[in-house]
Coordinates of C-alpha atoms and ligand atoms in Angstrom, one line a residue:
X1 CA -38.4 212.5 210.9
X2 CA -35.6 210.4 209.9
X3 CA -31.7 211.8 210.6
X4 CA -28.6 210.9 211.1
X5 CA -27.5 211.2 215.0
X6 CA -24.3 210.9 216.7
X7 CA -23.6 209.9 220.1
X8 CA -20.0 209.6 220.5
X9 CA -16.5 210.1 218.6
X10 CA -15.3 207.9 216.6
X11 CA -15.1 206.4 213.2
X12 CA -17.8 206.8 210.4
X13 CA -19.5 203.7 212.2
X14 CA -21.2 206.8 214.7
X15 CA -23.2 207.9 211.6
X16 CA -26.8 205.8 212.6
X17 CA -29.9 206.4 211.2
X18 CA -32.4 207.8 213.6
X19 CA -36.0 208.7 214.2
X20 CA -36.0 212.2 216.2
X21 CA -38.5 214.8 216.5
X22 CA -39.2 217.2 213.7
X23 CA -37.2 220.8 214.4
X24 CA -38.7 223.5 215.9
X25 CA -38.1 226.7 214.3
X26 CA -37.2 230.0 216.4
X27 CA -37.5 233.7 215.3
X28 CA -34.9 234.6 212.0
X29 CA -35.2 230.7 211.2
X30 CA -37.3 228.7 207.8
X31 CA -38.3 225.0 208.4
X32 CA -37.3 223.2 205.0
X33 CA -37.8 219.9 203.7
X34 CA -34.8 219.0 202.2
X35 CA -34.1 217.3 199.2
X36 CA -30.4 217.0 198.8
X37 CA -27.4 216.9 201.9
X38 CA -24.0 218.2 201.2
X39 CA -21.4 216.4 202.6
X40 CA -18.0 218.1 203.2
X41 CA -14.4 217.5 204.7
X42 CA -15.6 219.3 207.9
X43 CA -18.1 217.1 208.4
X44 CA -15.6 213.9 209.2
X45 CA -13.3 216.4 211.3
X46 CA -16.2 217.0 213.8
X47 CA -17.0 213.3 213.9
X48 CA -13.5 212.2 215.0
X49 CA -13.1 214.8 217.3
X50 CA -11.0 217.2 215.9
X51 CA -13.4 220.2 215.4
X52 CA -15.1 219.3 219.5
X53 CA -19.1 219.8 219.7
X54 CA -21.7 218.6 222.0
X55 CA -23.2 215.3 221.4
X56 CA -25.5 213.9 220.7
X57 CA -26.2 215.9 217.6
X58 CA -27.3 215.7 214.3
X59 CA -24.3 216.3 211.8
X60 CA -24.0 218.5 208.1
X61 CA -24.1 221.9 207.3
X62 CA -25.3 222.3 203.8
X63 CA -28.3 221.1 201.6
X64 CA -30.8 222.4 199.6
X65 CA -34.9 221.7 199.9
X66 CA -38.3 223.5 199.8
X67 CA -39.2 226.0 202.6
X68 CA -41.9 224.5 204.6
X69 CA -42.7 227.2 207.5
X70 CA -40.7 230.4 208.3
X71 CA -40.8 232.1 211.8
X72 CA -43.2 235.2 212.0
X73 CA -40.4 238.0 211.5
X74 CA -39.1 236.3 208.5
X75 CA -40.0 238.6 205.5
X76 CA -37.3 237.2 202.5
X77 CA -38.5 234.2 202.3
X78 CA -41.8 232.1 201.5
X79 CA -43.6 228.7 201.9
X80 CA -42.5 226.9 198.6
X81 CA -39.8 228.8 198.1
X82 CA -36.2 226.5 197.0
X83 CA -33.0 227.4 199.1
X84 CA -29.7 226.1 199.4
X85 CA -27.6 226.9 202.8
X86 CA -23.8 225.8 203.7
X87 CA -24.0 226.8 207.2
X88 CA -27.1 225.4 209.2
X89 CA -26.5 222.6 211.9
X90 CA -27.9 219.2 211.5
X91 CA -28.6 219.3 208.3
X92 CA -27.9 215.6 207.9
X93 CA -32.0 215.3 208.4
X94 CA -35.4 215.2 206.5
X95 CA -36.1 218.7 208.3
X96 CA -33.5 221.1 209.0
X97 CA -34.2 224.6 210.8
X98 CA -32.5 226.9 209.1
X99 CA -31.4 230.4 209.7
X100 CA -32.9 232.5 207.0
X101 CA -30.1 234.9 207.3
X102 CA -27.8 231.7 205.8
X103 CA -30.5 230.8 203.2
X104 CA -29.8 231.3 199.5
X105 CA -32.1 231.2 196.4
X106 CA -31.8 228.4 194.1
X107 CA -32.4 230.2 190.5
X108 CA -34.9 227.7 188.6
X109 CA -33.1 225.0 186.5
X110 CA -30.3 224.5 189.2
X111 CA -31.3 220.8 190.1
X112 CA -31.2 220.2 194.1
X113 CA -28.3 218.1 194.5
X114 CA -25.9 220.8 192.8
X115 CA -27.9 223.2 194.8
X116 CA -27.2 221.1 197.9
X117 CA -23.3 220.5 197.1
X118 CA -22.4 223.8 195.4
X119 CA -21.8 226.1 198.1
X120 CA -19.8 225.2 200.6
X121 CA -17.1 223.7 198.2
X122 CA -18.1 227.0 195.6
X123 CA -17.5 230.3 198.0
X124 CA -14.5 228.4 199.8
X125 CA -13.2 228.5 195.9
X126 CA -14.9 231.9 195.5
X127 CA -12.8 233.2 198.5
X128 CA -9.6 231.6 197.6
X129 CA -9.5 233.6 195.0
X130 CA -10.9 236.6 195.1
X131 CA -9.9 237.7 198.6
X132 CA -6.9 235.7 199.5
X133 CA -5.2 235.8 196.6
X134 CA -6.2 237.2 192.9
X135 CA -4.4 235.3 190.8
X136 CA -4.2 237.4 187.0
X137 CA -4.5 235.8 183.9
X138 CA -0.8 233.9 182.9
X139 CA 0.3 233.8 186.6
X140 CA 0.9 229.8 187.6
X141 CA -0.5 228.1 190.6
X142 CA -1.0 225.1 192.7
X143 CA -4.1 223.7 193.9
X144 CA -3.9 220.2 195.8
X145 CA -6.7 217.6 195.2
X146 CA -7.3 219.0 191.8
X147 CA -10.3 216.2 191.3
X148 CA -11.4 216.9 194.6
X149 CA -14.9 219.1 195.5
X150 CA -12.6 222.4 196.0
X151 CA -9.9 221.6 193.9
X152 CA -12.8 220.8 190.5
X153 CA -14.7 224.2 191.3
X154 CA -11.2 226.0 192.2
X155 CA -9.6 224.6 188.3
X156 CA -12.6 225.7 186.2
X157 CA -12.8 229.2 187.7
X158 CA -9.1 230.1 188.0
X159 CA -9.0 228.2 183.8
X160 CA -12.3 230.4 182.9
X161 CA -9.9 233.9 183.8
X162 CA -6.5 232.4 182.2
X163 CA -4.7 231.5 184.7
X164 CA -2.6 227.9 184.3
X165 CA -3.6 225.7 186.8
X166 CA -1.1 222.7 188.2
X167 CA -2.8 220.5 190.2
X168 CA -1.8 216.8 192.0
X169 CA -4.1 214.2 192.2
X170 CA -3.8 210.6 193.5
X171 CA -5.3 208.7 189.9
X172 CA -5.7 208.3 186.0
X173 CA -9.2 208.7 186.9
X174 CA -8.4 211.7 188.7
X175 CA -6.1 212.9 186.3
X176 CA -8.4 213.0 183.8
X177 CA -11.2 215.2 185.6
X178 CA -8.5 217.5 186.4
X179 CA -7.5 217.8 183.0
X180 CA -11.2 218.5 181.7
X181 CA -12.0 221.0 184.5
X182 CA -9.1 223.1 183.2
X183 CA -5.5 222.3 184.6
X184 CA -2.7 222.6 182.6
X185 CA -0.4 220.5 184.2
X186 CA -1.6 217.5 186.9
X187 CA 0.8 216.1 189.0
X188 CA 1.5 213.0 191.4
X189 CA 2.1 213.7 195.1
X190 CA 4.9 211.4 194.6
X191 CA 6.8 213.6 191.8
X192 CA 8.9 216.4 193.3
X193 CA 6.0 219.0 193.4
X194 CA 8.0 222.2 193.9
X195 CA 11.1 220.8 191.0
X196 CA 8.1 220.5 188.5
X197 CA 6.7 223.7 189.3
X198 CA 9.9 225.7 188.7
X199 CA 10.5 224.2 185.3
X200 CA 6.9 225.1 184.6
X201 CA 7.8 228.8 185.8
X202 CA 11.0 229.6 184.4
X203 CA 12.5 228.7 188.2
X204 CA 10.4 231.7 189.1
X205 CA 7.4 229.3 191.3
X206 CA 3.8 229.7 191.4
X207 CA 1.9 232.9 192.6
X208 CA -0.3 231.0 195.0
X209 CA -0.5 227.4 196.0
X210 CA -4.4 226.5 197.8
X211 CA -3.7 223.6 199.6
X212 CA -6.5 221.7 201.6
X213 CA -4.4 218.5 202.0
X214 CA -2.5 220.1 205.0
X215 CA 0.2 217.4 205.8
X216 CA 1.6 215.3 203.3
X217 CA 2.0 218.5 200.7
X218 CA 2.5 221.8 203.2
X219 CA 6.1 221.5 202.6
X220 CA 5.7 221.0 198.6
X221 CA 3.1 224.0 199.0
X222 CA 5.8 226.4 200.3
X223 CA 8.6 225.2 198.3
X224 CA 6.4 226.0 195.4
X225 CA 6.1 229.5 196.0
X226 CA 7.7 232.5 193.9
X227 CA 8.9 235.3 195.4
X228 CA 6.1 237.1 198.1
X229 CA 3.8 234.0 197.0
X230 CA 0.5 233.0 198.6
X231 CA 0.3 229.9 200.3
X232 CA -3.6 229.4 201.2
X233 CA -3.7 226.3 204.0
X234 CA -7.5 226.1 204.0
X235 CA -7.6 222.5 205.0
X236 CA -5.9 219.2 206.2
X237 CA -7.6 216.1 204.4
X238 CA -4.4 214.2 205.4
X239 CA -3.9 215.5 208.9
X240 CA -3.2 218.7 210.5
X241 CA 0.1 220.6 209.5
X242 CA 2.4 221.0 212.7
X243 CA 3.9 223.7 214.3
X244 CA 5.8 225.7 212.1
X245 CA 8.7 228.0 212.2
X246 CA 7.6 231.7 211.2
X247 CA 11.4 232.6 209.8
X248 CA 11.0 230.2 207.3
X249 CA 8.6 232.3 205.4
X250 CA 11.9 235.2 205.1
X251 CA 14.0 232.3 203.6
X252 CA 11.4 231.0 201.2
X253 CA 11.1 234.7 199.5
X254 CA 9.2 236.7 202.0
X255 CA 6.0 234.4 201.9
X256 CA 2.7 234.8 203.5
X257 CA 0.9 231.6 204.7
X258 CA -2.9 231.9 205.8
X259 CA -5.3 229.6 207.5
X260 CA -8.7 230.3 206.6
X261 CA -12.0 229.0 207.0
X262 CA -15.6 230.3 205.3
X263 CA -17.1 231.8 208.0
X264 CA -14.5 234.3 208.4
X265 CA -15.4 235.3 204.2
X266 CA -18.9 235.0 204.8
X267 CA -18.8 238.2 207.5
X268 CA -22.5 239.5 206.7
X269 CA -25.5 238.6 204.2
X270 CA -23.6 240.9 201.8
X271 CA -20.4 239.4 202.0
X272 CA -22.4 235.7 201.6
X273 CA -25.0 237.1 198.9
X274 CA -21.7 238.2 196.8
X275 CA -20.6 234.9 196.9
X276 CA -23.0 233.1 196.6
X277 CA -24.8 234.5 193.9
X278 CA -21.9 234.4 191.7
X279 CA -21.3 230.9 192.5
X280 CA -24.9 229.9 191.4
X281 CA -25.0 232.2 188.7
X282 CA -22.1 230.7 187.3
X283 CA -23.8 227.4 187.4
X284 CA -27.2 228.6 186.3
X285 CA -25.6 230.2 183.3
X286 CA -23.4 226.8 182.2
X287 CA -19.7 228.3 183.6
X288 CA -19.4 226.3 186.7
X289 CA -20.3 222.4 186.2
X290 CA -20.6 221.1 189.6
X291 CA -19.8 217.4 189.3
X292 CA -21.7 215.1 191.9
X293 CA -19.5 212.4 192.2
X294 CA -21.7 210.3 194.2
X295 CA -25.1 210.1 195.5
X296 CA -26.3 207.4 198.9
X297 CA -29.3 207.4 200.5
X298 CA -29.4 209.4 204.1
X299 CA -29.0 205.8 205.6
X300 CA -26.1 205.6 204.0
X301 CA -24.0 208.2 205.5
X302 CA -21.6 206.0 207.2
X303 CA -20.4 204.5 203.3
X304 CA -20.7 208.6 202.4
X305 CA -17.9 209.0 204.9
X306 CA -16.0 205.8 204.6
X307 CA -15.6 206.6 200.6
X308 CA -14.7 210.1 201.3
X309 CA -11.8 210.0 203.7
X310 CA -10.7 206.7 201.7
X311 CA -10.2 209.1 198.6
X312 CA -12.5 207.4 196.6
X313 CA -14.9 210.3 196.2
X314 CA -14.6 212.5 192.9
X315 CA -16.2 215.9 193.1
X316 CA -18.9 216.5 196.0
X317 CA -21.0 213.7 196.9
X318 CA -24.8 214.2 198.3
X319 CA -26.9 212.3 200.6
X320 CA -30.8 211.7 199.8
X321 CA -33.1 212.2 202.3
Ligands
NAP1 N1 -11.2 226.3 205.2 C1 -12.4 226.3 204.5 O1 -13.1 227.3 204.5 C2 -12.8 225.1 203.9 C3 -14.0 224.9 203.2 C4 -14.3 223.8 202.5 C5 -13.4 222.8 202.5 N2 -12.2 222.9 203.1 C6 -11.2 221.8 203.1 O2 -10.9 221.6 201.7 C7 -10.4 220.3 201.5 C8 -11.2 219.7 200.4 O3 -12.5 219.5 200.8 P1 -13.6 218.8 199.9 O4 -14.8 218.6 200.7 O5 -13.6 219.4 198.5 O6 -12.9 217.3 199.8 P2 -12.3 216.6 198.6 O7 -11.2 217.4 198.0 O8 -13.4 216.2 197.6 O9 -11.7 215.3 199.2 C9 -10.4 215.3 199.8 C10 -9.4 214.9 198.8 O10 -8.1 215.1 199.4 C11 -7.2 214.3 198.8 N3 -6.3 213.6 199.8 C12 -5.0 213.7 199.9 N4 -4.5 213.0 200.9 C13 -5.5 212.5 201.5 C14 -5.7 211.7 202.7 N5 -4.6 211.2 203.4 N6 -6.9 211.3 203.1 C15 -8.0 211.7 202.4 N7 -7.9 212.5 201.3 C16 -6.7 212.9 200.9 C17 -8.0 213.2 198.1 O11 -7.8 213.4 196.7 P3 -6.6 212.5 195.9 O12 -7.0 211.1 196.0 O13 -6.5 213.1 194.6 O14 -5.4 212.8 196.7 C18 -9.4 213.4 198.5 O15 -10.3 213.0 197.5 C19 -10.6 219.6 202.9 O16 -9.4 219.7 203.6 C20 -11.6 220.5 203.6 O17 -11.5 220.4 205.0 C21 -11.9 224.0 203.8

């Protein structure tokens, strides 16, 4: 089959087309032919090194496709069946062996690439906020990268239950999605972030900021904050945040600060079930649009990357295989 295979760390030059051998399914796992690759953040954090794994491997995590084979013990799923993971190693591949205790069903009328691109990006939004931090309808917060794949699905659902959305963006172009996802309010990361929030707030601050730009707006993030606010780290497009001082959080208005990541809020199949269903639900039913910003052929991986750490992605973006 054809893949994409990595040999070494480096920049998004180590993404080469490759032909390897088909995957060989063990017990608990389905063989699926996929028709759509998600490709996420994380993805471009294990290729340069900062998220270490062995090489040479194939890279991705998500996608969506048609099962092809399951393992003997398998009972919940079929050959023919159409599944969506966001959590099965080397996905970026014509064949991807994957768990079926990760699989999900795609409900019919859910095309593949919004299957393949929806999940990921959907519970990490679904988790924000539901079990970090509930925000009610009225309360204010700030989501970074508000035309981003997060920050589009994070808008729409936090909009859809009333609460007012202020989001920063880099664009016009970027404003604009922002604006028709649901923010209220969609900032620069050049204007003084936490000033515009207060006058938004009555000087009060926003409830929660979710913040997966990490760097350049962690500081903005907690400055934002009301009183006993949320700030939700869960990523660092720009770089890593560094070391910071714990007493801060007492000055700022007894804050909490959390680092996240999905696997931690996808515990068990009924913790990932819960999510996911209402994520593709929501889609299924016309609530959630998932905006594929950008579609390449698996080839073109390398131009997927380039594009998305050169912030020129909207939305997710989806290889074909
Ligand atoms: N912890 C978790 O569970 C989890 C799960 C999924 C994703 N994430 C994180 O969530 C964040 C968003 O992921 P995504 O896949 O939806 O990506 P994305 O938001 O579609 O793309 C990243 C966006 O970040 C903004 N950005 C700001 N400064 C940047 C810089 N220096 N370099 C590159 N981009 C910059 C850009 O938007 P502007 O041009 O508008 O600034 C860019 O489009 C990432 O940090 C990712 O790692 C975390």
């Amino acid at each position: 089959m054809r893949a994409i295979e990595v040999s070494e760390i480096g920049g998004p030059e180590v993404l080469r087309a490759a032909e390897v051998p088909d995957p060989v399914i063990g017990p608990g796992q389905l063989l699926v032919e996929t028709e759509a690759i998600g490709v996420n953040f994380i993805d471009t954090y294990i290729r340069t090194g900062r998220y270490p794994v062995a090489r040479p491997y194939i890279p991705g995590s998500e996608g969506s496709g048609v099962v092809a084979a399951v393992a003997p013990d398998v009972t919940e799923f079929a050959v023919g069946d159409r599944v969506a993971w966001a959590a099965a190693p080397g996905s970026y591949a014509q064949k991807v062996a994957v768990p079926a205790a990760v699989a999900i069903p795609v409900p019919s009328g859910v095309e593949s690439s919004v299957a393949a691109s929806a999940l990921l990006q959907g519970m990490t939004a679904h988790y924000l906020i539901e079990s970090i931090y509930r925000p009610e309808s009225g309360e204010t917060v700030l989501v970074h990268a508000g035309a981003g794949g997060v920050g589009l699905i994070l808008t729409q659902l936090l909009a859809a239950r009333g609460v007012r959305v202020v989001t920063t963006v880099s664009t016009g172009d970027k404003e604009k999605l922002s604006r028709e996802a649901g923010a209220s309010e969609v900032l620069r990361y050049e204007d003084d972030i936490p000033a515009r929030v207060r006058e938004l707030t009555d000087g009060a601050g926003a409830a929660a900021a979710y913040d997966g730009v990490g760097a350049a707006t962690f500081e903005a993030s907690l400055a934002s904050l009301r009183v006993r606010g949320m700030l939700a780290l869960f990523g660092g497009a720009s770089g890593p945040v560094p070391p910071f001082d714990l007493q801060r959080l007492s000055g700022g208005g007894s804050l909490f600060v959390t680092r996240p990541t999905l696997v931690h809020y996808t515990r068990d199949r009924a913790e990932l079930l819960w999510r996911a269903g209402d994520i593709m639900n929501a889609i299924a039913d016309g609530t959630l649009q998932i905006r594929v910003g950008a579609t390449y052929p698996l080839s073109q991986a390398e131009q997927a990357h380039r594009d998305l750490e050169g912030r020129k992605t909207t939305g997710s973006i989806v290889l074909l295989p």
